[in-house]
CSV table of N, CA and C in Angstrom, one decimal:
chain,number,residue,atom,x,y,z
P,26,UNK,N,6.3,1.2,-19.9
P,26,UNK,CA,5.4,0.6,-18.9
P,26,UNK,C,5.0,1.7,-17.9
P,27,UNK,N,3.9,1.7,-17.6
P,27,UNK,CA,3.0,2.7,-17.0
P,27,UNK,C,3.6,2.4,-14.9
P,28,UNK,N,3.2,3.0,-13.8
P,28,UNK,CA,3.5,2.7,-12.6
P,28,UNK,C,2.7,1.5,-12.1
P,29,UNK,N,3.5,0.8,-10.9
P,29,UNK,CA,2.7,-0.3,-10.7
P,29,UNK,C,2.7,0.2,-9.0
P,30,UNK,N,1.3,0.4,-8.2
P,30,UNK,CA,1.1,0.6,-7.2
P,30,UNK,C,0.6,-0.3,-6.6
P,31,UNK,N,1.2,-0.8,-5.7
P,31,UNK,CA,1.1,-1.8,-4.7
P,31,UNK,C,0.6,-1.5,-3.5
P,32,UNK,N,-0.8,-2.4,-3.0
P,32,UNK,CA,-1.3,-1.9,-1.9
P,32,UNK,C,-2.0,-2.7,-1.0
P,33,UNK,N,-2.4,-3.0,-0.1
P,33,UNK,CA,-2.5,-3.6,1.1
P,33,UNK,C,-2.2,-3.8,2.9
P,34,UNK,N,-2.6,-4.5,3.4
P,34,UNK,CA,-2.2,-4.0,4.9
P,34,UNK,C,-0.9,-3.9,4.9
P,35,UNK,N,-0.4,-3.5,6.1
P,35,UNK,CA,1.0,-3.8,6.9
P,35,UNK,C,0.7,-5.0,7.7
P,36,UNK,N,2.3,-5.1,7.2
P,36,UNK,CA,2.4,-6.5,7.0
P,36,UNK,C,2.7,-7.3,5.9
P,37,UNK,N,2.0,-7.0,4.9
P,37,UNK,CA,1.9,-7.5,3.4
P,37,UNK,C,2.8,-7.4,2.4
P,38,UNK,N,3.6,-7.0,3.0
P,38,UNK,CA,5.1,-6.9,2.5
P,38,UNK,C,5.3,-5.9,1.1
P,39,UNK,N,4.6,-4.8,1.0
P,39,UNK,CA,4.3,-3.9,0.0
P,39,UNK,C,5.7,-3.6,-0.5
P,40,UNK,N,6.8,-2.8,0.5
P,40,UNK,CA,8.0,-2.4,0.1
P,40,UNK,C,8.9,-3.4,-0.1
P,41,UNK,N,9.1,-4.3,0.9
P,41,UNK,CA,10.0,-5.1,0.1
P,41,UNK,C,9.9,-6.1,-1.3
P,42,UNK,N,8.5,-6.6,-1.5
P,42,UNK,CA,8.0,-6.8,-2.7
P,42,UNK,C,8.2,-5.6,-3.4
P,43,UNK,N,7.6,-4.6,-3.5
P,43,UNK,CA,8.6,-3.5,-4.2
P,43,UNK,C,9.8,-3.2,-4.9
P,44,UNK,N,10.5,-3.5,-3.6
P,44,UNK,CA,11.5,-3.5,-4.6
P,44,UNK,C,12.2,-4.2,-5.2
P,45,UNK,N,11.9,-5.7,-5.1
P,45,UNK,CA,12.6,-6.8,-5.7
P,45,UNK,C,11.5,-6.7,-7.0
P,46,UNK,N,10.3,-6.3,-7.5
P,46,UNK,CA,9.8,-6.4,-8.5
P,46,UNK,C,10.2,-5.4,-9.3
P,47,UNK,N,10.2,-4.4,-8.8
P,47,UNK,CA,11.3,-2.8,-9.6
P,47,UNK,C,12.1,-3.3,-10.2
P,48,UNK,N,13.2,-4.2,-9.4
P,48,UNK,CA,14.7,-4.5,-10.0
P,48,UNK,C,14.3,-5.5,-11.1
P,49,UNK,N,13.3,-6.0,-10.9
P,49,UNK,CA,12.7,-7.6,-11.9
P,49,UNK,C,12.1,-6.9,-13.2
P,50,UNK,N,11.6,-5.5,-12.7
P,50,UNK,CA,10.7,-5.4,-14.6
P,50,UNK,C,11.8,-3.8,-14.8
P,51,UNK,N,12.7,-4.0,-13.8
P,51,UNK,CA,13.7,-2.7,-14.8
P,51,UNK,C,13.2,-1.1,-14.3
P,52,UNK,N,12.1,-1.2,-13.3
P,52,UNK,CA,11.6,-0.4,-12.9
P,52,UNK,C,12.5,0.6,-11.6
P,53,UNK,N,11.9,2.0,-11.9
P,53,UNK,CA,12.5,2.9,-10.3
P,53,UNK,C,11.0,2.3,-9.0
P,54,UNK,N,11.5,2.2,-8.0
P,54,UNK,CA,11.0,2.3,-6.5
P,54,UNK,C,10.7,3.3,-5.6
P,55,UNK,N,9.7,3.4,-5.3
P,55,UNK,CA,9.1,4.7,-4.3
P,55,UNK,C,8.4,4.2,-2.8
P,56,UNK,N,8.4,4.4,-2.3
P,56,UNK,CA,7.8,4.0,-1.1
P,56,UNK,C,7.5,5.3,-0.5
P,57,UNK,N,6.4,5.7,-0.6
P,57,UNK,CA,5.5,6.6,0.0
P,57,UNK,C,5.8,7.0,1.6
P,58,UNK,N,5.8,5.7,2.3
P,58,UNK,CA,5.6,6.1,4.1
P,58,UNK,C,7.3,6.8,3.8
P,59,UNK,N,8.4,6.5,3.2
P,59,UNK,CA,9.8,7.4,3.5
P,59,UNK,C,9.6,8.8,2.8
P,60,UNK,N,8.5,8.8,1.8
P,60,UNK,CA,8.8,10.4,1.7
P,60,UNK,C,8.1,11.4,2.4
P,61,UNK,N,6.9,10.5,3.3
P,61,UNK,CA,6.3,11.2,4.3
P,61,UNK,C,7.5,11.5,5.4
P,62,UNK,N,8.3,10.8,5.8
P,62,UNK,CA,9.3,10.8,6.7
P,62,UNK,C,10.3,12.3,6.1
P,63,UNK,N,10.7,11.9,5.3
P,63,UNK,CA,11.6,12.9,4.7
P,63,UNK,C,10.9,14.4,4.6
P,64,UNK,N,9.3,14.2,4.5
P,64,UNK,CA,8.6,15.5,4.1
P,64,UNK,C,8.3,16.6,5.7
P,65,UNK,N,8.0,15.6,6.2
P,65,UNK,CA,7.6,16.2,7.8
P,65,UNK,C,9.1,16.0,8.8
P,66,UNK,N,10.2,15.4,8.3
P,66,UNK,CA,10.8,15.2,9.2
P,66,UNK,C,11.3,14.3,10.2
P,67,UNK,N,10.2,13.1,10.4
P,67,UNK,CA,9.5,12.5,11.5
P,67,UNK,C,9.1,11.1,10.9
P,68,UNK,N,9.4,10.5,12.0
P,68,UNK,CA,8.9,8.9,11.8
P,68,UNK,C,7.6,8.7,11.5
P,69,UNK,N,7.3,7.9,11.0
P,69,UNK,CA,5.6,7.6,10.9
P,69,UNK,C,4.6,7.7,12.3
P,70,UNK,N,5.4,7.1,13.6
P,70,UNK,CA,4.8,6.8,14.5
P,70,UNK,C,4.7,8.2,15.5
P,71,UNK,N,6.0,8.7,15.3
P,71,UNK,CA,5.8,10.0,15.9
P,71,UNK,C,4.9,10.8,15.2
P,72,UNK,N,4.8,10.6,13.7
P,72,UNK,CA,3.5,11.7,13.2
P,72,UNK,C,1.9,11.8,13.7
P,73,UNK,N,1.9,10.1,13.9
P,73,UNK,CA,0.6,9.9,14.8
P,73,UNK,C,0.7,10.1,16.1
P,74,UNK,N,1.2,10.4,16.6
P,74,UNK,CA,1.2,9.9,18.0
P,74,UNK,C,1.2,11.8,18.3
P,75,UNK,N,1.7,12.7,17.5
P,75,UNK,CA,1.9,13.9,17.7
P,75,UNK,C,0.6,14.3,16.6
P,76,UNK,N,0.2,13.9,15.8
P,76,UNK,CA,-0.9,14.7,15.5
P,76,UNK,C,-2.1,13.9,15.0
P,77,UNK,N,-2.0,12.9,15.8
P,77,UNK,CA,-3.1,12.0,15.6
P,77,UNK,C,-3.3,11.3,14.1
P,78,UNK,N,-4.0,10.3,14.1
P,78,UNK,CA,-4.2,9.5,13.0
P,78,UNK,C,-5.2,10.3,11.7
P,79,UNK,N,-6.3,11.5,11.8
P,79,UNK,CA,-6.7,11.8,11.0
P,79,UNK,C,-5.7,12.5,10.4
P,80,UNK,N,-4.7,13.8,10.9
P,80,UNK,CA,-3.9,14.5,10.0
P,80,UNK,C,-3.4,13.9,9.5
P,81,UNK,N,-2.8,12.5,10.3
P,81,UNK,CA,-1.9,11.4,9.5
P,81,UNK,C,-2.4,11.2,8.1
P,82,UNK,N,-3.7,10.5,8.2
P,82,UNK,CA,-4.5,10.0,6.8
P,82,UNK,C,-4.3,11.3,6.0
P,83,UNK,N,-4.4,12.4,6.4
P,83,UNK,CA,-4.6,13.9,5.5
P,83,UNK,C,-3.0,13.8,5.0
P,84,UNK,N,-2.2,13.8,5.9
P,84,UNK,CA,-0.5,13.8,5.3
P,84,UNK,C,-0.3,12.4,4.2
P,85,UNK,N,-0.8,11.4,4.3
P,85,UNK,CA,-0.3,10.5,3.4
P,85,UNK,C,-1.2,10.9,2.3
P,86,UNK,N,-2.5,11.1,2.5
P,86,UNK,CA,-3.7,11.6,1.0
P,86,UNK,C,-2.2,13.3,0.1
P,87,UNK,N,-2.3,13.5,0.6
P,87,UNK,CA,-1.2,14.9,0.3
P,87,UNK,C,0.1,14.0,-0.6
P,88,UNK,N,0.3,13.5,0.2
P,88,UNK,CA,2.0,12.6,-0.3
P,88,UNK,C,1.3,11.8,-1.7
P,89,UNK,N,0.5,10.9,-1.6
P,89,UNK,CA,-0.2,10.1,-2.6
P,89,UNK,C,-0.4,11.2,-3.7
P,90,UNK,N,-1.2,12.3,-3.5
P,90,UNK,CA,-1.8,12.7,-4.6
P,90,UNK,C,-0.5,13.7,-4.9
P,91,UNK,N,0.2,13.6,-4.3
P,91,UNK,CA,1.7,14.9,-5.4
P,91,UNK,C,2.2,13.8,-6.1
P,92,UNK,N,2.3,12.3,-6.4
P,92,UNK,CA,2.8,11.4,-6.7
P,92,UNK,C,2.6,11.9,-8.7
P,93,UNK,N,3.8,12.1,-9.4
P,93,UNK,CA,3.7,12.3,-10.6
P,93,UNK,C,5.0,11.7,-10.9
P,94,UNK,N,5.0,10.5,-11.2
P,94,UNK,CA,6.3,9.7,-12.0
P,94,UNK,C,5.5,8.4,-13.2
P,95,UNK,N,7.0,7.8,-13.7
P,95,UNK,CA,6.4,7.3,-14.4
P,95,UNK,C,7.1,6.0,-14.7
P,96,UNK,N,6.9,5.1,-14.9
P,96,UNK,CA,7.5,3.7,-15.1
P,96,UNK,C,8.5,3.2,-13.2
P,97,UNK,N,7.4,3.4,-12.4
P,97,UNK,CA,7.8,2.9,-11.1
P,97,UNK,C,6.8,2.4,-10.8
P,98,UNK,N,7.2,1.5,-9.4
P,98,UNK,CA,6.7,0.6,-8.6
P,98,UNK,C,6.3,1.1,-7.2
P,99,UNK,N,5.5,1.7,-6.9
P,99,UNK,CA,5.5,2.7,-5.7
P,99,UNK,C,4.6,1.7,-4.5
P,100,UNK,N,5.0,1.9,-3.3
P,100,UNK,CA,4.6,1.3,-2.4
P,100,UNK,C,4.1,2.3,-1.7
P,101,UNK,N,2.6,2.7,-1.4
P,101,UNK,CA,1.9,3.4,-0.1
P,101,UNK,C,2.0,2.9,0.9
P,102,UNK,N,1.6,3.7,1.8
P,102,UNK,CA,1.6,3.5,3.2
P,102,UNK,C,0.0,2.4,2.8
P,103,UNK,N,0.0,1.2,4.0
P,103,UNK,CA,-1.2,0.7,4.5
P,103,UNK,C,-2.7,1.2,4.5
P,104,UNK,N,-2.6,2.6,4.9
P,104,UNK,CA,-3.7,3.2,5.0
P,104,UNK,C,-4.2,4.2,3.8
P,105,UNK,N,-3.6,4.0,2.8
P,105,UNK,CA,-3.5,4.7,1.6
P,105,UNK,C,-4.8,4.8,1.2
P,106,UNK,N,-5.6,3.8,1.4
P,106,UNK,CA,-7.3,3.6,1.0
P,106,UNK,C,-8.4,4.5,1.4
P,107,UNK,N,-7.8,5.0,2.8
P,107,UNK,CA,-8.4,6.0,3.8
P,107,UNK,C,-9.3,7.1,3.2
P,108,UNK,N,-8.5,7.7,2.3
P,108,UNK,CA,-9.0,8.8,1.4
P,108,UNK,C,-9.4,8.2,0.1
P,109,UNK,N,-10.5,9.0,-0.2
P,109,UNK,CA,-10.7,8.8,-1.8
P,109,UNK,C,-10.0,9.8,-2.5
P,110,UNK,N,-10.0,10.9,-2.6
P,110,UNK,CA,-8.7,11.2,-3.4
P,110,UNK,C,-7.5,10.3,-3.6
P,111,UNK,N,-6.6,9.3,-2.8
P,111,UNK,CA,-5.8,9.0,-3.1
P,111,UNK,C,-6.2,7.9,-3.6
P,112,UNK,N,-7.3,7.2,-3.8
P,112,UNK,CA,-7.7,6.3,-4.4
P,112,UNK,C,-7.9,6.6,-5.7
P,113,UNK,N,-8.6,7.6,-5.7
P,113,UNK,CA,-8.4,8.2,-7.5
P,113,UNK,C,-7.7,8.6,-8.1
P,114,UNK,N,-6.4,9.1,-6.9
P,114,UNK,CA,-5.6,9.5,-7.8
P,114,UNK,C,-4.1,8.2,-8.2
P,115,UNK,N,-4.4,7.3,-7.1
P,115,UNK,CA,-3.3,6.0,-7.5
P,115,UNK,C,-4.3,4.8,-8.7
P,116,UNK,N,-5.2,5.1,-8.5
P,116,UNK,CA,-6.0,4.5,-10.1
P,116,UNK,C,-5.7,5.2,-11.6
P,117,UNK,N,-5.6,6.2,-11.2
P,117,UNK,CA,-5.2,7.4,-12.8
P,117,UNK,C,-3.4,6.8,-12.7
P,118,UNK,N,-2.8,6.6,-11.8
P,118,UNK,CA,-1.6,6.9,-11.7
P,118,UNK,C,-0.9,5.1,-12.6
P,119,UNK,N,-2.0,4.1,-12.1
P,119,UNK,CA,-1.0,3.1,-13.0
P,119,UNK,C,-2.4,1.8,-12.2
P,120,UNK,N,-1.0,1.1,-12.4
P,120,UNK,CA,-2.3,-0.5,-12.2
P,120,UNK,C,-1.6,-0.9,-10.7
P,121,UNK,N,-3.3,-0.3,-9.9
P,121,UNK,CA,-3.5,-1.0,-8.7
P,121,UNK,C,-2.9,-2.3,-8.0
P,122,UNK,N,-2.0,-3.4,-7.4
P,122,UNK,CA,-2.4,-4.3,-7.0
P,122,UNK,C,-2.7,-4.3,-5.6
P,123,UNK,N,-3.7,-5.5,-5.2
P,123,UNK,CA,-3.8,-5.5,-3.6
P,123,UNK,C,-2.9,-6.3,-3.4
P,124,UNK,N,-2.0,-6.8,-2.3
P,124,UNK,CA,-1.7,-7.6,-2.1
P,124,UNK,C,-2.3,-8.3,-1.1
P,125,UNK,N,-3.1,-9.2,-1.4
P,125,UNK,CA,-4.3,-10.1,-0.3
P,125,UNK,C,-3.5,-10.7,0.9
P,126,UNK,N,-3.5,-10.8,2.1
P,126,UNK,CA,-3.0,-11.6,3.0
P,126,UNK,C,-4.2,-11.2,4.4
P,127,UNK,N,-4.5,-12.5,4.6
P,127,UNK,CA,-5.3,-12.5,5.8
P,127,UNK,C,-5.0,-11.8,6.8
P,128,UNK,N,-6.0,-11.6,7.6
P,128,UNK,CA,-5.6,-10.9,8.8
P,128,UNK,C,-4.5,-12.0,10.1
P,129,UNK,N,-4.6,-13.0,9.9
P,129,UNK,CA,-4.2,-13.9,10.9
P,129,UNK,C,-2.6,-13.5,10.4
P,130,UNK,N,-2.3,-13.9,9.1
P,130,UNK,CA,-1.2,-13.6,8.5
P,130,UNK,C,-0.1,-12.5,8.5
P,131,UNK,N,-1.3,-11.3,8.4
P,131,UNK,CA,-0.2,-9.9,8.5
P,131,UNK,C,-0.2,-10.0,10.0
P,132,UNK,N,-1.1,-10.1,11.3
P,132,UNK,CA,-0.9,-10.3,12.8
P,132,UNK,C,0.4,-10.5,13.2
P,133,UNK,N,0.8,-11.8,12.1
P,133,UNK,CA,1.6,-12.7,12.5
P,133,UNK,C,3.1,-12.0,12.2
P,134,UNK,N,3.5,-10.9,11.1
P,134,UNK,CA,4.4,-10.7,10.3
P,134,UNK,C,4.5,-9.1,11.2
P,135,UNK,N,3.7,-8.7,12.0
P,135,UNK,CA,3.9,-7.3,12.7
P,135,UNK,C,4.5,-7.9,13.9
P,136,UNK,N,5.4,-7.7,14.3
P,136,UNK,CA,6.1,-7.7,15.5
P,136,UNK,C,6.6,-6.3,16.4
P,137,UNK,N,5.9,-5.0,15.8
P,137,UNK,CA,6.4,-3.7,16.4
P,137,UNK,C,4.9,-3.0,16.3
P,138,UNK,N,3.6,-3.0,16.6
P,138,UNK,CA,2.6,-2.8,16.6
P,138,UNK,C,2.7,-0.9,17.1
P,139,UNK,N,3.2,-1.0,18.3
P,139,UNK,CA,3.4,0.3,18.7
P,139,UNK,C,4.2,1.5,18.2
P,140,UNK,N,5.2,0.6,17.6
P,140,UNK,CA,6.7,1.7,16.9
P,140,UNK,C,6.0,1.6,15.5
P,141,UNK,N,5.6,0.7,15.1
P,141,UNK,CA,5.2,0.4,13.3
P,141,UNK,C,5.3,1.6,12.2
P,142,UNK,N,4.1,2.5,12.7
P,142,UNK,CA,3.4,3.9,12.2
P,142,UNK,C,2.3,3.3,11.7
P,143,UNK,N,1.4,2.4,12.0
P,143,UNK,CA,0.6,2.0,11.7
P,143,UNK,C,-0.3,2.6,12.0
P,144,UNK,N,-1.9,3.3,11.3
P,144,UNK,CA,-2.6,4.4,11.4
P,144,UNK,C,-3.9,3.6,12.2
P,145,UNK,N,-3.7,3.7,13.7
P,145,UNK,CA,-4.6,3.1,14.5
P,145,UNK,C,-5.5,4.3,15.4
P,146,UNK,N,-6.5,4.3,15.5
P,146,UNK,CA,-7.0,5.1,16.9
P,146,UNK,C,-7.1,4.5,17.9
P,147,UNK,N,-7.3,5.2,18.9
P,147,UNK,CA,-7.4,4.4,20.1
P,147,UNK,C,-8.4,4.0,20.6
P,148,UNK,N,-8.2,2.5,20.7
P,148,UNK,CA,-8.6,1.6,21.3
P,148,UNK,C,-8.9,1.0,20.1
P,149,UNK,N,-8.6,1.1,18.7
P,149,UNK,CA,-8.8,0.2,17.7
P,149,UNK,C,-7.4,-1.1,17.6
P,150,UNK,N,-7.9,-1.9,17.2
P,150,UNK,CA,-7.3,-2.9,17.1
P,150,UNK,C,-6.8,-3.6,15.1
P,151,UNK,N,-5.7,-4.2,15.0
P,151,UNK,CA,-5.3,-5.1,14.0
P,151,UNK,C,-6.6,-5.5,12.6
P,152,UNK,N,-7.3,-6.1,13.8
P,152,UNK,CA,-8.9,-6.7,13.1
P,152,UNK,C,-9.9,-5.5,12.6
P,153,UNK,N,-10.1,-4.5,13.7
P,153,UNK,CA,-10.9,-3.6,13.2
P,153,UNK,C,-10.2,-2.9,11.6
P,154,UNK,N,-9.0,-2.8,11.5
P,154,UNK,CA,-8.8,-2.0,10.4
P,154,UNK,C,-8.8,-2.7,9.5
P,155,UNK,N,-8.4,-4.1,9.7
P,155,UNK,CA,-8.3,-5.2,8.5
P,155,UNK,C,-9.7,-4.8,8.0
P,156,UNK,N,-10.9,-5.1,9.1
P,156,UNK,CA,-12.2,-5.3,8.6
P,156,UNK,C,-12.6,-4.1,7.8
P,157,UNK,N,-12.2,-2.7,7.9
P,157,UNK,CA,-12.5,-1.0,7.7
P,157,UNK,C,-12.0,-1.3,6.3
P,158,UNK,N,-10.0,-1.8,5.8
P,158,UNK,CA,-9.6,-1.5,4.7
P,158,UNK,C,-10.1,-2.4,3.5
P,159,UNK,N,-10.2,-3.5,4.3
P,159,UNK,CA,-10.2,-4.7,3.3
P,159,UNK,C,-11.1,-4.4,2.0
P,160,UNK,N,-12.6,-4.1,2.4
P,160,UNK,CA,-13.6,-4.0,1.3
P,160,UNK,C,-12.3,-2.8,0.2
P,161,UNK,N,-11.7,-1.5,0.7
P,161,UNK,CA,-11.6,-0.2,0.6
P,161,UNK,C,-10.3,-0.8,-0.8
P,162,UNK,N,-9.5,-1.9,0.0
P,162,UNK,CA,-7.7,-2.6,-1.0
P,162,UNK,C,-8.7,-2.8,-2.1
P,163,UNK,N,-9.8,-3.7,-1.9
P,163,UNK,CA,-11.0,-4.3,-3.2
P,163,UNK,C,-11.6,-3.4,-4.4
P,164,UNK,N,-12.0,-2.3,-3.6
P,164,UNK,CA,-12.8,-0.9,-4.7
P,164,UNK,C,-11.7,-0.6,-5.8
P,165,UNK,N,-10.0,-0.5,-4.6
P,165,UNK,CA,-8.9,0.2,-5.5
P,165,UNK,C,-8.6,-0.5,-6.4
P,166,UNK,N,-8.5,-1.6,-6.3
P,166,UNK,CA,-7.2,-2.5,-7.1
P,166,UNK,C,-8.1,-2.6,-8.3
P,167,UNK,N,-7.0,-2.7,-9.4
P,167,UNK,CA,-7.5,-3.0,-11.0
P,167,UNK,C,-7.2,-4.6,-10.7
P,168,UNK,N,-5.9,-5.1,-9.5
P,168,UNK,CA,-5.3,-6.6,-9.8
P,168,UNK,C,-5.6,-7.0,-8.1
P,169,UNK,N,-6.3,-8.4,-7.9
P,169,UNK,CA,-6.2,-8.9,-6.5
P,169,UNK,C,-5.3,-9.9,-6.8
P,170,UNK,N,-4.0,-9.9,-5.9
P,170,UNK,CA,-2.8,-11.1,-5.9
P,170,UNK,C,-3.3,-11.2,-4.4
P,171,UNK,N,-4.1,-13.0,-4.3
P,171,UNK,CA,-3.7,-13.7,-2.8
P,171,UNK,C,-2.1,-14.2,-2.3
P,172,UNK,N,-1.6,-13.7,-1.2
P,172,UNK,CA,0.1,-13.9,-1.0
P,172,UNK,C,-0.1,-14.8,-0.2
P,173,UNK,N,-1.1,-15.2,0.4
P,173,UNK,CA,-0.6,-16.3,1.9
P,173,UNK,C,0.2,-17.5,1.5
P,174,UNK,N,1.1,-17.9,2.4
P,174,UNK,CA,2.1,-18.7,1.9
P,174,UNK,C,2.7,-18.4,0.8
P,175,UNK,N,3.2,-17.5,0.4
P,175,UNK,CA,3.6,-17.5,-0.6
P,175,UNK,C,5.3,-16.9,-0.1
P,176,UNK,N,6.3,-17.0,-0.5
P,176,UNK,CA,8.0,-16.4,-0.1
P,176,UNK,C,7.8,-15.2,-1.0
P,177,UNK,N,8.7,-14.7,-0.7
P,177,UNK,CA,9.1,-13.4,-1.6
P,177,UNK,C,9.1,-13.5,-2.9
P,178,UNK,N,10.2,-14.4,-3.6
P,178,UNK,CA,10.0,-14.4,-4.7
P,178,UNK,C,8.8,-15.2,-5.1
P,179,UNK,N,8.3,-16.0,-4.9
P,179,UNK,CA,6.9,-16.7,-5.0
P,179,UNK,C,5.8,-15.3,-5.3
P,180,UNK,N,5.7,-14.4,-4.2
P,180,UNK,CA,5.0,-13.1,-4.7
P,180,UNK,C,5.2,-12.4,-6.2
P,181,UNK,N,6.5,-11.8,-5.6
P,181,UNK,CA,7.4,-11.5,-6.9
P,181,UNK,C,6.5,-12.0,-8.3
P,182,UNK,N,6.7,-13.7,-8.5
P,182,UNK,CA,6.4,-14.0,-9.6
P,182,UNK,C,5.0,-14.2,-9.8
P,183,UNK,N,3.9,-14.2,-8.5
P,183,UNK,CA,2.5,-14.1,-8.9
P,183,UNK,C,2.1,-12.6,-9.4
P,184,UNK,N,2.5,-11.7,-9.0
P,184,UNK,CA,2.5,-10.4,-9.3
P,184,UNK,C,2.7,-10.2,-10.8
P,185,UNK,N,4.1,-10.3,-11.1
P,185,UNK,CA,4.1,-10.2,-12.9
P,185,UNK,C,3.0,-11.2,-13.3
P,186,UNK,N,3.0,-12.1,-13.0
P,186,UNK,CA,1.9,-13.1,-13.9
P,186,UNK,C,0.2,-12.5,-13.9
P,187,UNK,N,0.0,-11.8,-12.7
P,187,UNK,CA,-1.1,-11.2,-13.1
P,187,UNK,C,-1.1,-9.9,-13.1
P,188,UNK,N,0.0,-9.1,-13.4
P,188,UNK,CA,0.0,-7.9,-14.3
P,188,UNK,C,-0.2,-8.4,-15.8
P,189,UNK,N,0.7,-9.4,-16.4
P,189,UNK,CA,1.4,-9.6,-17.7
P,189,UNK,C,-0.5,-10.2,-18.0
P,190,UNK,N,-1.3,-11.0,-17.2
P,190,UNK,CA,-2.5,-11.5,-17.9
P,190,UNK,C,-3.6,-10.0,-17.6
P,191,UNK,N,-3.6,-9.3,-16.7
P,191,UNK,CA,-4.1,-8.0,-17.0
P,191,UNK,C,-4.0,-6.7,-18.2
P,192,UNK,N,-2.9,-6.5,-18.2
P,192,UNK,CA,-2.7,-5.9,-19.3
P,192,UNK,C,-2.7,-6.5,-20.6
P,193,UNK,N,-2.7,-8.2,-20.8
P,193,UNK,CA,-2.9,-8.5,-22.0
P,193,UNK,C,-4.5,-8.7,-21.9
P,194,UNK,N,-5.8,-8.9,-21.2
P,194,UNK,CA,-7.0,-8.4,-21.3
P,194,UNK,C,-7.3,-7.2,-21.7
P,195,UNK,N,-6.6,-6.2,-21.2
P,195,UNK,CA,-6.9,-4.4,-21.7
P,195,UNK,C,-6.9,-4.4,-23.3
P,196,UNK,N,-5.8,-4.8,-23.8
P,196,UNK,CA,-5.1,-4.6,-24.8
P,196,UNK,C,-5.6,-5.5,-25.8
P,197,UNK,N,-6.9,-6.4,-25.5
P,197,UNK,CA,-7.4,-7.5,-26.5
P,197,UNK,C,-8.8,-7.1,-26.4
């Protein structure tokens, strides 16, 4: 089985859906925003906050595009869309999903806005980037899964179900 990259706002529960879907198809787990951590040294929030949100987007397009594995479940950072290289290069890399959840929704599931690492400029807001990524989650994904209301494992099992009816379209 090829990688499965998971993508959408923060909030949207990319990594922990992550890795309960890893353990569920037998899959390894990667989460991108820790190996930016591990690579620079540095929290996500201190990365922006010390070298502002474009290098940020340059440091995660960098991390995305060294990504060479194979039969994992990799979770990007939120703003992974930012760049087109990393868009091209997490389309070659395996099958896209977005994970859809409204803006009202992920608002509601961020409780650390400031500490987050969330890639904001200043004086942008929640809504503005919703509105910036949203079209950007749409271009990438091979799969759109709507999550709202949906529990963990409820995700979990809409995800395989429209991997398992995606790749049986490819393949017919």
């Amino acid at each position: 089985m090829d990688n499965i990259i998971l993508i959408g706002m923060p909030g949207s529960g990319k990594s922990t859906v992550g890795v309960v879907l890893a353990k569920a198809l037998g899959m390894k787990f990667l989460d991108v925003d820790l190996l930016i951590q591990g690579r620079e040294g540095a929290l996500l929030q201190e990365l922006i906050d010390a070298r502002g949100v474009e290098r940020f987007l340059d440091l995660e397009r960098d991390a995305v595009c060294s990504l060479d594995c194979r039969g994992t479940v990799v979770a990007p950072g939120g703003s992974c869309v930012c760049r087109e290289e990393s868009i091209a290069h997490m389309r070659g890399l395996g099958t896209v999903v977005y994970l859809q959840l409204p803006l009202e929704d992920a608002a509601g599931r961020i409780h650390n806005m400031a500490s987050r690492g969330i890639a904001l400029s200043p004086g942008q807001t929640l809504a503005d980037v919703y509105r910036y990524r949203a079209p950007l989650y749409e271009k990438c994904a091979h799969i759109t899964v709507p999550i709202r209301g949906q529990s963990l494992a409820g995700t979990v099992e809409a995800v395989k179900q429209s991997l398992a009816a995606y790749r049986s379209a490819q393949s017919s």
